[in-house]
Amino acid sequence: MIQELKNNYGHLFEDALLQEISEVGTYREVSEGYKMLEIGSYVKNMPLLISGVVKVLREDNDGDELLLYFLEKGDTCAMTLICTLGQTKSEIRAIAETDAKIIMIPIQKMEEWAGKYKSWRRFVFQSYHNRLNEMLDTIDKIAFLKMDERLLKYLKEKSRVSNDNIIKSTHQEIAYDLHTSRVVISRLLKKLENIGKIKLHRNYIVIKNI
Amino acid sequence: MIQELKNNYGHLFEDALLQEISEVGTYREVSEGYKMLEIGSYVKNMPLLISGVVKVLREDNDGDELLLYFLEKGDTCAMTLICTLGQTKSEIRAIAETDAKIIMIPIQKMEEWAGKYKSWRRFVFQSYHNRLNEMLDTIDKIAFLKMDERLLKYLKEKSRVSNDNIIKSTHQEIAYDLHTSRVVISRLLKKLENIGKIKLHRNYIVIKNI
DNA sequence: TATTCTATGTAACATTTGTTACTATATAAA
DNA sequence: TTTATATAGTAACAAATGTTACATAGAATA
């Protein structure tokens, strides 16, 4: 674990902090689809992402979903951060989008290290910064863009985080992420195919020139 | 200033911190409409809100606006917090919705105090927590609600923060905040009036039983 | 008072998005 | 192979939202 840690967080954290993390942290490998955080659950650990992609979702009262953003290597979940303080419940759901490697930190350490290590403070603040900006980005998309543009950005983003120009999703899955209906997505995807931006297949979509 | 400070933040901060704030902070009274933070500007001060209401807005490339949330007594602006670290530009606009009293803190103190005072760290983290939750709330509204429900919530919220059941806004102003057109707002307001929830007047709206 | 400006009301229509229903086909299961 | 299920395509329609245009009335001002 210490090696994974150094490779991914060595430039961020002081040696003493890296040492502490390796002592109290737990290394885990989780599979695609693993539910890392559920709405309404209490947070006991803070995940540091070593590899893989995590999808962060919001849900409304009817159980309808909306994709908020993706977490990648070097990211951590801001919701975890804020939940550590107030003993509050999670407001979001986090699911491994791909197989992922993570280090779990007990939440008591979060506050302790914030007083002790400047690099930790910077990391935590920076994480908040990133998450807040991603939320702003999400707001921009849903408030200012129409569904066809949102879909296009979604496909780009998904292709980027998976580092693959083939998107393995059904129209229904995309519809859930964008909080619309399958028919709407099928209709818009067909338009994108007609103008040569993508090629549609059963269960996957090939990005051509977005 | 020290008295205003104690009244509003005395229960949050240690005495030594209150003392420091009163030494380096600047007390200001600003009028309604005062632009506290502009998109693209660099942040040099962090405002602690003593009284009044501040409106926080997002803007897209075409200059279209969207209300994010209101700040009230005891709040601070998270965007200021995050801008202090990376020397990054503001992503949002903050405007005094009412006359307001604030204490301005030089941003260098923010990081210094985070290492020094536990109460300051808690305050900063709590502020992030509140702001992130407000952003989630905003996302919920624009993603999951239709315009009539958003309008209703807007009127309630506006009434709550101003502590007044008379809302002094034109339809056009409301349309800007909700990022829609004046005609749409007029249409929906008229419906609300017809079912007895509000009473419309020129330049103001009376909340009856929302 | 006459004029101008601003805010509001409303009709008519366009566009976007959501819904229902049905079809076709690939894949998985019996 | 036959059957069942999941996925996708598409038409037809409904609802929500956006746009244009114009009328009316209050408020401000010449």
XYZ file of C-alpha atoms (C1' of nucleotides) in Angstrom:
480
model
C 0.000 0.000 0.000
C 2.751 2.428 0.911
C 4.030 2.278 -2.657
C 0.610 2.962 -4.190
C 0.263 5.800 -1.737
C 3.626 7.332 -2.614
C 2.952 7.054 -6.335
C -0.366 8.824 -6.118
C -0.125 11.135 -3.138
C 3.626 11.413 -2.594
C 3.801 14.847 -4.181
C 0.966 16.104 -2.004
C 1.676 14.830 1.485
C 4.580 15.091 3.863
C 6.442 11.875 4.656
C 5.183 11.783 8.225
C 1.609 12.010 6.955
C 2.181 9.304 4.342
C 3.481 7.157 7.151
C 0.407 7.772 9.273
C -1.919 7.065 6.384
C -0.232 3.746 5.728
C -0.596 2.870 9.411
C -4.279 3.648 9.894
C -5.574 3.371 6.327
C -7.047 0.224 4.813
C -6.275 -0.688 1.237
C -9.214 -2.038 -0.756
C -9.929 -3.128 -4.291
C -13.577 -2.828 -5.266
C -15.390 -3.985 -8.381
C -17.428 -2.011 -10.831
C -20.850 -1.358 -9.402
C -19.696 -1.427 -5.772
C -21.744 0.988 -3.701
C -19.233 3.071 -1.785
C -21.686 5.461 -0.203
C -25.456 5.346 0.070
C -27.927 8.151 0.642
C -28.931 8.338 4.265
C -26.016 6.282 5.527
C -23.523 7.534 8.088
C -19.972 7.992 6.973
C -17.241 6.242 8.905
C -14.433 6.265 6.390
C -13.020 8.677 3.909
C -11.862 7.135 0.626
C -8.704 8.200 -1.179
C -8.970 7.084 -4.774
C -5.849 5.369 -6.117
C -7.209 4.178 -9.437
C -10.541 3.757 -11.171
C -13.550 6.004 -11.528
C -16.358 6.677 -9.067
C -19.721 8.043 -10.099
C -21.488 10.409 -7.717
C -25.277 10.612 -7.921
C -28.119 12.601 -6.485
C -31.596 11.183 -5.998
C -34.961 12.889 -5.567
C -37.934 11.790 -3.492
C -39.338 9.642 -6.286
C -36.071 7.746 -6.607
C -35.136 9.529 -9.811
C -31.407 9.895 -10.251
C -29.061 12.514 -11.604
C -25.349 12.188 -12.242
C -23.401 14.852 -10.367
C -19.807 14.125 -11.369
C -17.082 11.534 -11.663
C -14.219 11.123 -9.200
C -10.835 10.041 -10.511
C -7.380 9.146 -9.261
C -6.233 11.517 -6.557
C -9.757 12.632 -5.742
C -11.682 12.175 -2.582
C -15.322 12.566 -1.796
C -16.251 15.942 -0.363
C -19.447 14.541 1.012
C -17.380 12.254 3.156
C -15.385 15.225 4.352
C -18.385 17.185 5.457
C -20.139 14.220 6.945
C -17.210 13.556 9.230
C -17.863 16.696 11.201
C -21.538 16.881 11.885
C -22.201 13.158 12.092
C -24.657 13.861 9.334
C -26.016 11.421 6.811
C -24.847 11.257 3.255
C -26.843 13.297 0.771
C -25.444 11.467 -2.214
C -24.708 8.034 -3.592
C -21.252 6.986 -4.807
C -20.803 3.947 -7.025
C -17.643 2.507 -8.558
C -17.982 3.175 -12.288
C -15.000 0.928 -12.976
C -12.972 -1.440 -10.806
C -11.169 0.808 -8.338
C -8.397 0.851 -5.760
C -8.958 2.931 -2.675
C -7.481 3.659 0.715
C -10.024 4.078 3.476
C -9.179 6.532 6.248
C -11.071 6.501 9.552
C -12.878 9.799 9.841
C -11.456 10.740 13.227
C -8.104 11.242 11.531
C -9.506 13.840 9.212
C -9.879 16.499 11.899
C -6.749 15.419 13.746
C -4.575 15.763 10.659
C -6.176 19.072 9.726
C -4.583 20.564 12.808
C -1.328 18.693 12.423
C -0.388 18.730 8.739
C -0.458 21.733 6.475
C -0.390 19.461 3.424
C -3.501 17.675 4.652
C -5.313 20.955 5.162
C -4.388 22.001 1.639
C -5.573 18.687 0.278
C -8.892 18.903 2.066
C -9.487 22.492 1.009
C -8.453 21.683 -2.531
C -10.892 18.776 -2.572
C -13.684 21.065 -1.491
C -12.628 23.468 -4.177
C -12.771 20.787 -6.854
C -16.069 19.388 -5.703
C -17.690 22.806 -5.489
C -16.504 23.601 -8.981
C -17.855 20.333 -10.269
C -21.179 21.125 -8.690
C -21.149 24.509 -10.401
C -20.394 22.744 -13.642
C -23.305 20.390 -13.098
C -25.575 23.339 -12.414
C -24.398 25.048 -15.579
C -25.211 21.994 -17.607
C -28.689 21.371 -16.289
C -29.650 25.049 -16.107
C -28.139 26.444 -19.275
C -27.919 23.569 -21.755
C -30.526 21.695 -23.691
C -30.689 17.934 -23.551
C -28.800 17.348 -26.814
C -25.844 19.392 -25.581
C -25.948 17.728 -22.188
C -25.924 14.335 -23.861
C -22.938 15.276 -25.980
C -20.992 16.490 -22.948
C -21.982 13.353 -21.083
C -20.618 11.123 -23.827
C -17.375 13.117 -23.965
C -16.915 13.020 -20.211
C -17.685 9.327 -20.015
C -15.226 8.615 -22.815
C -12.581 10.712 -21.071
C -12.799 9.130 -17.644
C -12.850 5.601 -19.015
C -10.121 6.477 -21.492
C -12.053 4.668 -24.206
C -13.997 5.878 -27.239
C -16.440 3.056 -26.766
C -19.143 3.780 -24.236
C -20.652 0.662 -22.771
C -24.058 1.902 -21.738
C -27.619 1.287 -22.731
C -29.872 4.181 -23.620
C -31.787 3.525 -20.426
C -28.667 3.901 -18.289
C -27.809 7.192 -19.955
C -31.372 8.355 -19.412
C -31.057 7.668 -15.681
C -27.825 9.653 -15.419
C -29.293 12.627 -17.241
C -32.657 12.306 -15.546
C -34.785 11.962 -18.636
C -36.545 9.127 -20.455
C -35.076 6.372 -22.608
C -37.096 7.479 -25.635
C -35.665 10.984 -25.442
C -32.110 9.626 -25.316
C -32.712 7.209 -28.195
C -34.102 10.057 -30.269
C -31.169 12.374 -29.593
C -28.577 9.630 -30.027
C -30.064 8.814 -33.423
C -29.661 12.460 -34.404
C -26.021 12.376 -33.322
C -25.525 9.238 -35.393
C -27.153 10.847 -38.404
C -24.697 13.723 -38.323
C -21.821 11.269 -38.031
C -20.686 12.026 -34.484
C -21.312 8.564 -33.097
C -22.124 5.007 -34.196
C -24.850 3.170 -32.298
C -24.763 -0.492 -31.372
C -26.608 -2.697 -28.969
C -25.201 -2.055 -25.489
C -22.442 0.263 -26.632
C -21.796 3.482 -28.528
C -18.702 4.350 -30.525
C -17.543 7.944 -30.372
C -16.386 9.045 -33.830
C -15.748 12.771 -33.894
C -17.289 14.747 -31.104
C -17.105 46.010 15.829
C -16.017 43.754 18.664
C -19.543 43.844 20.025
C -21.164 42.947 16.691
C -18.630 40.186 16.414
C -19.343 38.761 19.836
C -23.088 38.887 19.292
C -22.909 36.972 16.055
C -19.845 34.793 16.290
C -19.147 34.685 20.033
C -20.604 31.224 20.413
C -18.463 29.928 17.551
C -15.021 31.366 18.094
C -12.535 31.316 20.936
C -11.805 34.637 22.626
C -8.293 34.809 21.219
C -9.669 34.374 17.724
C -12.354 36.982 18.268
C -9.594 39.309 19.387
C -7.556 38.633 16.249
C -10.551 39.127 14.005
C -11.280 42.474 15.575
C -7.659 43.498 15.054
C -7.260 42.586 11.387
C -10.867 42.674 10.193
C -12.562 45.683 8.650
C -16.139 46.505 9.495
C -18.274 47.647 6.580
C -21.859 48.588 5.939
C -22.948 48.099 2.355
C -26.172 49.054 0.596
C -28.616 46.901 -1.256
C -27.286 46.145 -4.708
C -23.626 46.421 -3.683
C -21.549 43.977 -5.703
C -19.462 42.089 -3.172
C -17.877 39.650 -5.586
C -17.733 39.634 -9.376
C -17.127 36.736 -11.731
C -13.539 36.655 -12.865
C -12.265 38.877 -10.075
C -9.571 37.835 -7.621
C -10.542 37.495 -4.015
C -8.586 39.417 -1.416
C -10.995 39.378 1.474
C -13.312 36.973 3.070
C -16.621 38.417 4.287
C -18.276 37.430 7.545
C -21.925 38.406 7.340
C -23.222 40.199 10.439
C -26.636 41.205 9.143
C -28.508 41.426 5.869
C -28.877 39.032 2.960
C -26.493 38.333 0.103
C -27.582 36.785 -3.169
C -25.161 34.440 -4.913
C -25.504 34.052 -8.684
C -24.062 31.995 -11.496
C -23.781 33.294 -15.050
C -23.393 31.463 -18.349
C -21.468 32.530 -21.447
C -24.403 34.483 -22.832
C -24.696 36.506 -19.651
C -27.781 34.622 -18.511
C -28.077 34.409 -14.765
C -29.243 31.846 -12.252
C -29.748 32.301 -8.523
C -27.704 29.809 -6.525
C -28.618 30.652 -2.934
C -28.909 33.349 -0.317
C -26.375 33.988 2.433
C -27.594 35.172 5.801
C -26.273 36.256 9.187
C -23.434 34.032 10.327
C -22.699 32.799 6.821
C -19.626 33.311 4.793
C -18.962 32.805 1.133
C -17.417 29.442 0.305
C -16.220 30.735 -3.002
C -14.080 33.190 -1.112
C -12.714 30.365 0.964
C -11.638 28.306 -1.992
C -10.326 31.254 -3.919
C -7.970 32.129 -1.124
C -5.883 29.038 -1.718
C -5.343 28.727 -5.427
C -5.309 32.430 -6.211
C -8.124 31.511 -8.547
C -10.773 33.800 -9.918
C -14.306 33.880 -8.629
C -16.768 31.661 -10.457
C -19.766 33.415 -9.013
C -21.268 36.832 -8.367
C -22.397 37.972 -4.932
C -24.716 40.940 -4.522
C -26.191 42.465 -1.380
C -29.898 41.653 -1.547
C -30.561 43.997 1.361
C -28.420 46.500 3.204
C -25.803 44.448 5.008
C -23.128 44.637 7.683
C -19.978 42.625 7.119
C -16.522 42.089 8.510
C -13.813 41.673 5.907
C -10.938 39.360 6.743
C -7.698 39.438 4.729
C -7.360 36.071 3.055
C -3.890 35.302 4.400
C -5.449 34.890 7.835
C -7.718 32.151 6.624
C -4.940 29.575 6.271
C -3.035 30.853 9.292
C -6.045 30.497 11.579
C -6.885 27.082 10.147
C -3.691 25.788 11.690
C -4.051 27.785 14.863
C -7.685 27.633 15.942
C -9.830 24.560 16.072
C -12.967 26.704 16.143
C -11.914 28.400 12.926
C -11.340 25.067 11.213
C -14.786 23.942 12.312
C -16.313 27.153 11.056
C -14.629 26.853 7.677
C -15.575 23.213 7.275
C -19.094 23.935 8.393
C -19.333 26.735 5.852
C -18.261 24.371 3.104
C -20.806 21.915 4.353
C -23.586 24.484 4.206
C -22.602 25.764 0.806
C -22.318 22.296 -0.691
C -25.726 21.418 0.669
C -27.180 24.590 -0.770
C -25.688 23.693 -4.122
C -27.269 20.257 -3.892
C -30.540 21.941 -3.076
C -30.200 24.183 -6.105
C -29.471 21.161 -8.280
C -32.515 19.376 -6.914
C -34.694 22.318 -7.764
C -33.547 22.829 -11.316
C -33.234 19.120 -12.127
C -36.285 17.673 -10.438
C -38.858 20.446 -10.239
C -40.972 22.123 -12.865
C -40.996 25.862 -13.185
C -44.203 26.406 -11.220
C -42.791 24.568 -8.209
C -39.480 26.358 -8.504
C -41.289 29.677 -8.593
C -43.261 28.793 -5.485
C -40.116 27.805 -3.603
C -38.425 30.959 -4.801
C -41.198 33.133 -3.437
C -41.148 31.306 -0.099
C -37.391 31.563 0.206
C -37.370 35.215 -0.738
C -40.087 35.925 1.773
C -38.196 34.020 4.450
C -34.835 35.733 4.043
C -36.353 39.193 3.856
C -38.691 38.364 6.716
C -41.534 39.977 4.802
C -44.568 38.550 3.043
C -44.308 41.299 0.458
C -41.846 40.548 -2.296
C -40.572 43.656 -3.984
C -39.600 42.282 -7.377
C -40.756 42.693 -10.920
C -41.604 39.652 -13.008
C -38.498 40.326 -15.079
C -36.245 40.187 -12.017
C -37.740 36.875 -10.932
C -37.279 35.547 -14.469
C -33.574 36.415 -14.310
C -33.109 34.592 -11.010
C -34.862 31.470 -12.271
C -33.316 31.720 -15.718
C -36.494 31.837 -17.736
C -38.489 34.494 -19.566
C -40.671 37.229 -18.156
C -43.721 35.913 -20.006
C -43.362 32.502 -18.399
C -43.165 34.036 -14.942
C -46.155 36.324 -15.542
C -48.144 33.327 -16.716
C -47.282 31.184 -13.700
C -47.733 34.033 -11.228
C -51.192 34.640 -12.625
C -52.027 30.983 -12.016
C -50.825 31.289 -8.428
C -52.984 34.371 -8.003
C -56.008 32.561 -9.438
C -55.727 29.805 -6.853
C -55.408 32.410 -4.106
C -51.803 31.846 -3.060
C -50.586 35.339 -3.904
C -51.846 38.783 -4.857
C -50.124 40.552 -7.718
C -49.358 44.261 -7.821
C -47.121 46.473 -9.870
C -43.565 46.043 -8.572
C -44.510 43.806 -5.689
C -46.225 40.557 -4.795
C -48.079 39.750 -1.598
C -47.767 36.219 -0.275
C -51.120 35.057 1.069
C -51.019 31.370 1.915
C -48.191 29.439 0.340
C -51.659 67.903 -19.270
C -49.256 65.321 -22.686
C -45.664 62.229 -23.362
C -42.570 58.649 -22.373
C -41.128 54.733 -20.010
C -41.810 50.574 -17.415
C -44.446 46.707 -15.885
C -47.907 43.550 -16.720
C -51.558 40.687 -19.273
C -52.454 37.725 -22.813
C -52.946 35.426 -27.333
C -50.819 32.682 -30.739
C -47.465 29.892 -32.008
C -42.790 27.259 -31.948
C -39.770 24.234 -29.739
C -38.329 21.044 -26.449
C -39.164 17.443 -23.636
C -41.997 13.706 -21.826
C -45.287 9.738 -22.543
C -47.566 5.850 -24.572
C -47.682 2.369 -27.622
C -46.090 -0.720 -30.725
C -42.463 -3.000 -33.567
C -38.143 -5.375 -34.541
C -34.158 -7.653 -33.230
C -30.317 -9.374 -30.528
C -29.288 -12.098 -26.595
C -30.182 -15.223 -22.890
C -32.686 -18.924 -20.991
C -35.645 -22.923 -21.170
C -34.777 -24.803 -31.277
C -38.237 -22.284 -28.971
C -39.325 -18.884 -25.783
C -38.566 -15.054 -22.947
C -36.267 -10.840 -21.998
C -33.684 -6.744 -22.849
C -32.600 -3.225 -26.025
C -33.479 -0.091 -29.497
C -36.336 2.443 -33.271
C -40.097 5.198 -34.179
C -44.725 7.295 -34.583
C -48.167 9.952 -32.427
C -49.471 12.705 -29.093
C -49.294 15.571 -24.591
C -47.309 18.847 -21.672
C -44.063 22.302 -20.464
C -41.475 25.967 -21.728
C -39.876 29.586 -24.825
C -40.845 33.375 -28.242
C -43.105 37.079 -30.611
C -46.283 40.453 -30.767
C -49.313 43.584 -29.144
C -52.487 45.861 -25.687
C -53.162 48.221 -21.375
C -52.193 50.705 -17.364
C -49.448 52.891 -13.806
C -45.601 55.980 -12.864
C -42.370 59.365 -14.093
C -41.278 63.386 -16.495
C -41.311 67.125 -19.807
